[in-house]
Coordinates of C-alpha atoms and ligand atoms in Angstrom, one line a residue:
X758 CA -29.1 1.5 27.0
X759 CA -27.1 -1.3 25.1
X760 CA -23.6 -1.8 26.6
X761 CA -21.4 -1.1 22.8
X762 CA -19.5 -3.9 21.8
X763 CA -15.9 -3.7 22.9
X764 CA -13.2 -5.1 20.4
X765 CA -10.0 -6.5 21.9
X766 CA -8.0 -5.5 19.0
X767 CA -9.4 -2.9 15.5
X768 CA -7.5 -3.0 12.9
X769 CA -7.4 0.5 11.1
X770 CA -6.9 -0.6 7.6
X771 CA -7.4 -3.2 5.3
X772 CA -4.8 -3.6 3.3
X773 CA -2.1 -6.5 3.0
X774 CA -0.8 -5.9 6.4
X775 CA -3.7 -5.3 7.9
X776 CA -5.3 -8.8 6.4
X777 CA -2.7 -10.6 7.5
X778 CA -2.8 -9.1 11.1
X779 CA -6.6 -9.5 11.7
X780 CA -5.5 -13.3 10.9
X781 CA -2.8 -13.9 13.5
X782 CA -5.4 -11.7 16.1
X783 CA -7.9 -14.7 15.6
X784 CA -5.2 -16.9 16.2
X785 CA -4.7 -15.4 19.5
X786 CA -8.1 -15.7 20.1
X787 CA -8.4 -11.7 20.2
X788 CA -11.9 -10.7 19.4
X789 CA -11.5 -8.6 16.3
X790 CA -12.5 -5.8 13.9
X791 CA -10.7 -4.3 10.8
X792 CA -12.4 -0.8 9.6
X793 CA -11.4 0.0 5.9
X794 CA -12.1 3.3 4.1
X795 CA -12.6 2.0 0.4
X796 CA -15.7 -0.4 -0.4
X797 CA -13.1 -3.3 -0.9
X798 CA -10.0 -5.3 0.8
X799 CA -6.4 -5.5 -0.2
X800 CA -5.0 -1.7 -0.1
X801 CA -2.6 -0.9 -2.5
X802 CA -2.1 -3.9 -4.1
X803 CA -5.4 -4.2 -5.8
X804 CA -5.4 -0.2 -6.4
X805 CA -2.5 -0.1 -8.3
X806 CA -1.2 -3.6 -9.2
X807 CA -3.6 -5.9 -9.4
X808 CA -1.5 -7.7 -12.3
X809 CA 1.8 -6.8 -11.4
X810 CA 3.8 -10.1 -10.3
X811 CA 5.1 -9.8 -6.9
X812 CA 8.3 -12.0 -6.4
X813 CA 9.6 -11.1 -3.1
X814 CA 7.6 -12.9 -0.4
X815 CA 9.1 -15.3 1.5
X816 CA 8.0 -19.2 0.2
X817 CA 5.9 -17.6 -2.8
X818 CA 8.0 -17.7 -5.6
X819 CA 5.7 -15.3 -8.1
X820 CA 1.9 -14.5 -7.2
X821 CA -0.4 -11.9 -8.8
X822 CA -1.4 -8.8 -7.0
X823 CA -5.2 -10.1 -7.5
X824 CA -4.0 -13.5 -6.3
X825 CA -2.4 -12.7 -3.5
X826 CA -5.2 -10.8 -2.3
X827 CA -7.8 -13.5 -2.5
X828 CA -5.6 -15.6 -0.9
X829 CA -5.1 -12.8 2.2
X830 CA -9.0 -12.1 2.1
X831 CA -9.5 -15.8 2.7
X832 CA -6.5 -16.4 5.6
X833 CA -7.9 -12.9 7.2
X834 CA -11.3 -14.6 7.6
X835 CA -10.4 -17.8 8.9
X836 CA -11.4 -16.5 12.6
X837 CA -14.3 -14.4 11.4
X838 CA -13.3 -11.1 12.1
X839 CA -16.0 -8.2 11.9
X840 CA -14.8 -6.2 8.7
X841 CA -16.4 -2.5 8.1
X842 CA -15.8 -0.9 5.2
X843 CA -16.3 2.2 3.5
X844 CA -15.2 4.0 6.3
X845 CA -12.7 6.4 7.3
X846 CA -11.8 6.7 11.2
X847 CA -11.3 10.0 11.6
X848 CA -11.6 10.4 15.7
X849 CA -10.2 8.5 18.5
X850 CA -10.9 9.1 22.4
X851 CA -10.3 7.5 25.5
X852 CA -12.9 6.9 27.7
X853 CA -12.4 6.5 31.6
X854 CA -12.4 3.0 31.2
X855 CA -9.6 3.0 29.2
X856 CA -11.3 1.8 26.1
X857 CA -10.6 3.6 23.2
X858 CA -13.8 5.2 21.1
X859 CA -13.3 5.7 17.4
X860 CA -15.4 8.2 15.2
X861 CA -15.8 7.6 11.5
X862 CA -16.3 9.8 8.7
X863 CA -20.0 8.8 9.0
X864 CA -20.6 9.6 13.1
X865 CA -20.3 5.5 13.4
X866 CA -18.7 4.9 17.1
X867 CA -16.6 1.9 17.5
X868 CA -15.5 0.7 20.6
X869 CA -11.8 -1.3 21.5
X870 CA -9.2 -2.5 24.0
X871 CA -6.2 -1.9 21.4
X872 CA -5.7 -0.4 17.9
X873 CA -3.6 -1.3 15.4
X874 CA -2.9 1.3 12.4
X875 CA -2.3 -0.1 9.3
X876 CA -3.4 2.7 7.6
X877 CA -0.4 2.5 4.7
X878 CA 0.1 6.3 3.2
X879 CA -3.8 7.2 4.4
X880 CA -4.7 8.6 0.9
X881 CA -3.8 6.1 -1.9
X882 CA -3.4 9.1 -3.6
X883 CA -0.3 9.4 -6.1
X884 CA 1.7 12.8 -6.9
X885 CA 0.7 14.3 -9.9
X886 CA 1.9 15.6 -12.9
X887 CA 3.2 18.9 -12.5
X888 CA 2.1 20.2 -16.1
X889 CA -0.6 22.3 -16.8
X890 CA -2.8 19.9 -19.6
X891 CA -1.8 16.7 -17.6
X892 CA -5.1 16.8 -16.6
X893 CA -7.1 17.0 -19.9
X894 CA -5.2 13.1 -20.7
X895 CA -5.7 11.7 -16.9
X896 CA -7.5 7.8 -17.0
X897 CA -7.8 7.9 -21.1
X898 CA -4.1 7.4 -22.1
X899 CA -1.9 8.9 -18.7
X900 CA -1.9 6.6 -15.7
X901 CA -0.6 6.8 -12.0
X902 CA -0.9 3.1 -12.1
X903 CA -1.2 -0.1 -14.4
X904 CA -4.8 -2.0 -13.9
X905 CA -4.5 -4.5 -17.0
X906 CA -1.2 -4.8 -18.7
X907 CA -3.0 -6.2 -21.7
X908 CA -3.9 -2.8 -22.7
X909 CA -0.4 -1.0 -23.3
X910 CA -0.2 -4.1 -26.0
X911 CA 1.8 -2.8 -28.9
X912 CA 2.0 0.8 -27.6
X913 CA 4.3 3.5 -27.6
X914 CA 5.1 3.9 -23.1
X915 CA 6.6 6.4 -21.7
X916 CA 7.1 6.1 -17.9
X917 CA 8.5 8.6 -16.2
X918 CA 9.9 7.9 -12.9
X919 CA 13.2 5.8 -11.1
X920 CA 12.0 4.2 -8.4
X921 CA 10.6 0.7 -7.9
X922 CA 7.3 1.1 -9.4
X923 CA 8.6 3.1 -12.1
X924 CA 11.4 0.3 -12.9
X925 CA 9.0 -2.4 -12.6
X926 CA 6.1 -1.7 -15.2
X927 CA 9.5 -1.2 -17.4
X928 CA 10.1 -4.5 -17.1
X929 CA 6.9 -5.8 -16.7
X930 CA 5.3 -3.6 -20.1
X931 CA 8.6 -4.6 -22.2
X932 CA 7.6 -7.9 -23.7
X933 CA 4.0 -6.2 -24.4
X934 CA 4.4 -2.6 -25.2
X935 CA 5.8 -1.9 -29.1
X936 CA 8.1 0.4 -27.6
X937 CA 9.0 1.7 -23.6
X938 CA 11.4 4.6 -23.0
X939 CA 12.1 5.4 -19.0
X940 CA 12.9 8.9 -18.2
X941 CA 14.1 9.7 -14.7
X942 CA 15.2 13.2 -13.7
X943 CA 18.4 11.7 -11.8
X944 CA 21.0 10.1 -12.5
X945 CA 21.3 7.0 -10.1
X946 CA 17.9 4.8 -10.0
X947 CA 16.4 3.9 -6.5
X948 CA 15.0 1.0 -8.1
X949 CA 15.9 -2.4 -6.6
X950 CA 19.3 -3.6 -8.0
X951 CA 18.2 -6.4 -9.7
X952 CA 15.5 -4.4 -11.7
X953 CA 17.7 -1.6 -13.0
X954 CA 20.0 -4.2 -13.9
X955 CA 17.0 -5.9 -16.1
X956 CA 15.7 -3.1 -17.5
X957 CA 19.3 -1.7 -18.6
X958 CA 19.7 -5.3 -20.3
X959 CA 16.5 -4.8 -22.2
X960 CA 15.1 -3.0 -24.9
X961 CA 13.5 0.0 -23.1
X962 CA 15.1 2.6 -24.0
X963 CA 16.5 4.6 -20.5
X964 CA 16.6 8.1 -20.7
X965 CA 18.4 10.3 -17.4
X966 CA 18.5 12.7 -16.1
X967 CA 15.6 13.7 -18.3
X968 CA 12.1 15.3 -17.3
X969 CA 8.6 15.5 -19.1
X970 CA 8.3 19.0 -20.5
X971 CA 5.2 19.1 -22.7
X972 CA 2.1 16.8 -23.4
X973 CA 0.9 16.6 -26.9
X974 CA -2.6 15.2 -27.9
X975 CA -5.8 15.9 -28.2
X976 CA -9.4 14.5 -26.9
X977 CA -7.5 13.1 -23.8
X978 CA -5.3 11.3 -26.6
X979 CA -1.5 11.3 -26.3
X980 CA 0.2 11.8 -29.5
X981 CA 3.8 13.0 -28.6
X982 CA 5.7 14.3 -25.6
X983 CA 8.4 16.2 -25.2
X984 CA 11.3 15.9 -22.6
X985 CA 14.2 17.4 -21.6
X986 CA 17.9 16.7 -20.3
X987 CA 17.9 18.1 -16.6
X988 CA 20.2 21.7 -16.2
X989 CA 20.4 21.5 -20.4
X990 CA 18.6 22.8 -23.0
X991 CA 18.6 19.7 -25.0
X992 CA 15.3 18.2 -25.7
X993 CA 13.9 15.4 -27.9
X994 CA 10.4 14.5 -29.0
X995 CA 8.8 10.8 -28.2
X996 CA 5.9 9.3 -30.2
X997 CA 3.3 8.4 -27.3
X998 CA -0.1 6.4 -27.2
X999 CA 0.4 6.1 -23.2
X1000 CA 2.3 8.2 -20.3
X1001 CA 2.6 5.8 -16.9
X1002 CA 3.6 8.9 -14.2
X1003 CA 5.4 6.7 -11.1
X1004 CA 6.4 10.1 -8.6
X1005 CA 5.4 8.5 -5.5
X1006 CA 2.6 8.8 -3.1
X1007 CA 1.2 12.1 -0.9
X1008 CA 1.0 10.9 2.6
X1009 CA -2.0 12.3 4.4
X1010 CA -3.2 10.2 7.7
X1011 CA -6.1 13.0 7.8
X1012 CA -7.2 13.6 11.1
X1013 CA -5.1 10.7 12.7
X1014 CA -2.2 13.1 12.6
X1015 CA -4.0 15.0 15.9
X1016 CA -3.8 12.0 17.4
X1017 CA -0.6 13.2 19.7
X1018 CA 1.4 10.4 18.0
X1019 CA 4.9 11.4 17.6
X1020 CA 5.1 11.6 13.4
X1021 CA 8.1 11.7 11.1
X1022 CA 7.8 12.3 7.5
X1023 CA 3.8 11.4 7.7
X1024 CA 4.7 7.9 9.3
X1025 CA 4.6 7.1 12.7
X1026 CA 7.4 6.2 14.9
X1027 CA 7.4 3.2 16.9
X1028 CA 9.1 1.0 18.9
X1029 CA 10.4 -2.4 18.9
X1030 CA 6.7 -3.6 20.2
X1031 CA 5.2 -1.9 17.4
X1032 CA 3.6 0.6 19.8
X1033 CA 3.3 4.3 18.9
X1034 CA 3.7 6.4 21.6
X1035 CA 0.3 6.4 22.8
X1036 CA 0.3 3.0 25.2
X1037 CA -2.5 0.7 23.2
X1038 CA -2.1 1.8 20.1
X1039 CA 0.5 0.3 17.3
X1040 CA 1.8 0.6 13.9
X1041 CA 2.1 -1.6 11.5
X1042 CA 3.1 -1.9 7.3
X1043 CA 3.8 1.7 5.2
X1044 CA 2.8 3.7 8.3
X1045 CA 5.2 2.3 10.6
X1046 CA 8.3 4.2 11.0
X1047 CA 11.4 2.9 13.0
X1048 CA 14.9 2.9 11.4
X1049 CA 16.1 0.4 8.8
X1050 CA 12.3 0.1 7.8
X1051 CA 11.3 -2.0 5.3
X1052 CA 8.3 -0.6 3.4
X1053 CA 7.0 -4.1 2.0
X1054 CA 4.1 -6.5 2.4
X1055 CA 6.9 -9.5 3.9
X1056 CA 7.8 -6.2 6.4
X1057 CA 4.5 -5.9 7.6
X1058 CA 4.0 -9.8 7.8
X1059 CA 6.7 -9.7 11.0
X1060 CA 5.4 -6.5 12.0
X1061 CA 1.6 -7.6 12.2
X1062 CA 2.3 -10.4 14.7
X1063 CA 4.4 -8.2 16.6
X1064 CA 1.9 -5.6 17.6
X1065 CA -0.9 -8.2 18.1
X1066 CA 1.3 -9.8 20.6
X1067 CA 1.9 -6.5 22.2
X1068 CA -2.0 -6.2 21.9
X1069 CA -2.6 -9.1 23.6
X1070 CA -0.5 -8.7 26.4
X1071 CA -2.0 -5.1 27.5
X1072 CA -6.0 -6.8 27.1
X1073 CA -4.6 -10.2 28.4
X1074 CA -1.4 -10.3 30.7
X1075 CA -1.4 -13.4 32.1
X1076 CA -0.9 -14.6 28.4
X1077 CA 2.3 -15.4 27.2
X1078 CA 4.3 -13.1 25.1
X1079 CA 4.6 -15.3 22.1
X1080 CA 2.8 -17.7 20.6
X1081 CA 5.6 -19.5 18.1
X1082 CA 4.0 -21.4 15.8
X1083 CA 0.6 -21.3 14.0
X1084 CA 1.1 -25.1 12.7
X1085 CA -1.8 -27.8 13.5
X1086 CA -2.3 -30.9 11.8
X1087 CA -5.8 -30.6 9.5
X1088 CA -6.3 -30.7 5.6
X1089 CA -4.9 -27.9 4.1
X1090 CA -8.5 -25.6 3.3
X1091 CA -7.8 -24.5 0.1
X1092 CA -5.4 -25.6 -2.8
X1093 CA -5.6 -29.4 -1.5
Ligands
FAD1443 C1 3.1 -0.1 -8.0 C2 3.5 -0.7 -6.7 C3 4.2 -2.0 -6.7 C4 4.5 -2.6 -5.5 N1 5.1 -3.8 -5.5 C5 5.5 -4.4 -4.4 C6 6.0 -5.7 -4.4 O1 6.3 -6.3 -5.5 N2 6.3 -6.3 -3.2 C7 6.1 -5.7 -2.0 O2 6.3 -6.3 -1.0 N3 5.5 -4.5 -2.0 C8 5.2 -3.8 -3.1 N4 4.6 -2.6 -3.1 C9 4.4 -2.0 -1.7 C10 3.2 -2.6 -1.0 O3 2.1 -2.4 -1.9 C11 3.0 -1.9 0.3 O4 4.2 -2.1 1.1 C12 1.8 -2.5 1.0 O5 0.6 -2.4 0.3 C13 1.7 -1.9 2.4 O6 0.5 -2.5 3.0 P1 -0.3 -1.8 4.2 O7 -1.4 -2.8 4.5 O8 0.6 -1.3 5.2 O9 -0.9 -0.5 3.5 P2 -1.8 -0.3 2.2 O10 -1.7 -1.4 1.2 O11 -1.6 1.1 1.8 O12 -3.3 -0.4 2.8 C14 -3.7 0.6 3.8 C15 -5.3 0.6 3.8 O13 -5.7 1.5 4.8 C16 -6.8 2.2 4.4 N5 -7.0 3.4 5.3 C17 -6.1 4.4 5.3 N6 -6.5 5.3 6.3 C18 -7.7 4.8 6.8 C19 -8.6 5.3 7.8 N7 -8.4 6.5 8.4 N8 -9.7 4.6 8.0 C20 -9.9 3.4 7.4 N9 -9.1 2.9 6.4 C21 -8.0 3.6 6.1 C22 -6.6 2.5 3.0 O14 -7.8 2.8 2.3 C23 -5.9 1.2 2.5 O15 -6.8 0.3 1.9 C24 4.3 -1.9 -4.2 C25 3.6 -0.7 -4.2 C26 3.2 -0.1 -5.4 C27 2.5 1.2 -5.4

């Protein structure tokens, strides 16, 4: 029977952090494999912001969500990594050996020295709308998330939500939209600082503590919602073409969750090595839990390297620890 080929390093995942990662793994000469569930790279950022500008990476002073993802799609490849896609791992045994077997949602077997889980939320599944007709408007004029910005031009946006994603299409629809009002059923934002402090000095119009109470429309069609001041009876009526819904994301790891991994809130703890607490398998980006976590792709950029290293020295140990700088002396390959 064939011997299975045996990866030093797969890469559950393959969004932002899990590009980057497979990247730095070829630089440590670790022979690689990312699996991704969707048919495509990127993760969240081409899901839900492909044209959202993304300002807070070190060195890159504004970059496009589709921009930034080409760019990670070609860095990820520089080493030629084996990429699988459509495909959720669902299963993962250890084998006398000590090398880890995966199972996918499709029976495929994949065989490794390490795993790293960049597996973000799991799902990129937002929370919906808790109203009853929410559904009968979902994808024809109410959104969980912004594809092209071009189409709110001159429209009436209500966005409910006060968190970053919320407070960023705010900013980012103002100069477009006719007319954006933010409702937020608290009264202090979560936002970024900076954000609130933009949208505040803008023209959308802020509304908190409010809540959506009632969808008007019809044919899928938004004509009107209404909304209401939280613990008051007040409520007001807003002319709507388009509802943006920003209420965060369900976290559901599926079957990784039986993994014997110690969990927190649907992430998983880790150390300082990036390792979860089964030995040989790490944590990386929005599924990496340890305190003062950053959940953002410059986050995951450290955290990437960090549990390759760890990686490497469980498949290689007579490696050094740390391999400090990635710099040689060729033509830059691409914008040269
Ligand atoms: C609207 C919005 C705006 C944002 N703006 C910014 C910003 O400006 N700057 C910033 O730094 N961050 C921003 N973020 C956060 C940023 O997108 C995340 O921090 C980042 O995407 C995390 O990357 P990740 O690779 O860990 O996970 P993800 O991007 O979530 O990718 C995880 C991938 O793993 C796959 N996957 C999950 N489970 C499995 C499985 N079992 N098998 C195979 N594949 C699996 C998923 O399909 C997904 O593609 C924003 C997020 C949102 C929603």
């Amino acid at each position: 029977m064939r011997q299975p080929d045996v990866y030093d390093i797969t890469i559950i995942g393959g969004g932002p952090v899990g590009l980057f990662t497979a990247f730095y793994s070829g630089m440590r000469e670790m022979k690689t494999k990312i699996i991704e569930f969707l048919p495509y790279l990127g993760g969240k950022v081409p899901y839900f912001y492909p044209e959202k500008v993304i300002r807070d990476i070190g060195g890159i002073p504004a970059i496009s969500g589709e921009k930034l993802t080409v760019d990670l799609i070609e860095q990820a490849m520089t080493f030629d990594p084996t990429i699988v896609l459509n495909e959720q791992v669902m299963y993962m045994e250890r084998l006398e050996d000590g090398t880890f077997q995966l199972t996918s949602n499709n029976g495929a077997k994949h065989y490794t020295k390490t795993i790293v889980l960049a597996t973000g939320f799991g799902s990129l599944k937002s929370v919906k709308l808790d109203l009853a007709n929410a559904v009968d408007f979902e994808e024809k004029s109410l959104h969980y998330s912004i594809k092209k910005l071009e189409s709110y031009r001159n429209k009436n946006v209500l966005i409910s939500g006060g968190g970053n994603s919320a407070v960023d299409w705010a900013n980012e629809l103002e100069p477009i939209a006719k007319r954006v009002t933010l409702i937020y059923r608290k009264s202090a934002f979560t936002g970024i600082e900076s954000n609130v402090s933009k949208m505040m000095n803008s023209t959308v119009e802020v509304l908190n503590p409010y809540e959506l109470l009632k969808l008007n429309g019809e044919n899928g069609q938004l004509s009107s919602a209404v909304v209401k001041q939280v613990d008051r009876a007040d409520t007001k009526v807003i002319e709507v073409d388009n509802v943006i819904v920003n209420h965060g994301f369900e976290i559901n790891l599926g079957p990784i969750t039986e993994w014997r991994m110690n969990i927190e809130n649907g992430t998983i703890l880790v150390d300082q090595t990036m390792s979860t607490s089964i030995p040989g398998i790490f944590a990386i980006g929005d599924v990496a839990n340890y305190p003062n976590k950053l959940a953002l792709i410059a986050g995951g950029f450290n955290e990437g390297p960090i549990a390759v290293n760890s990686a490497k020295q469980l498949v290689s140990p007579q490696e050094p620890l740390n391999h400090l700088f990635s710099t040689h002396y060729e033509p830059l390959t691409s914008r040269n």
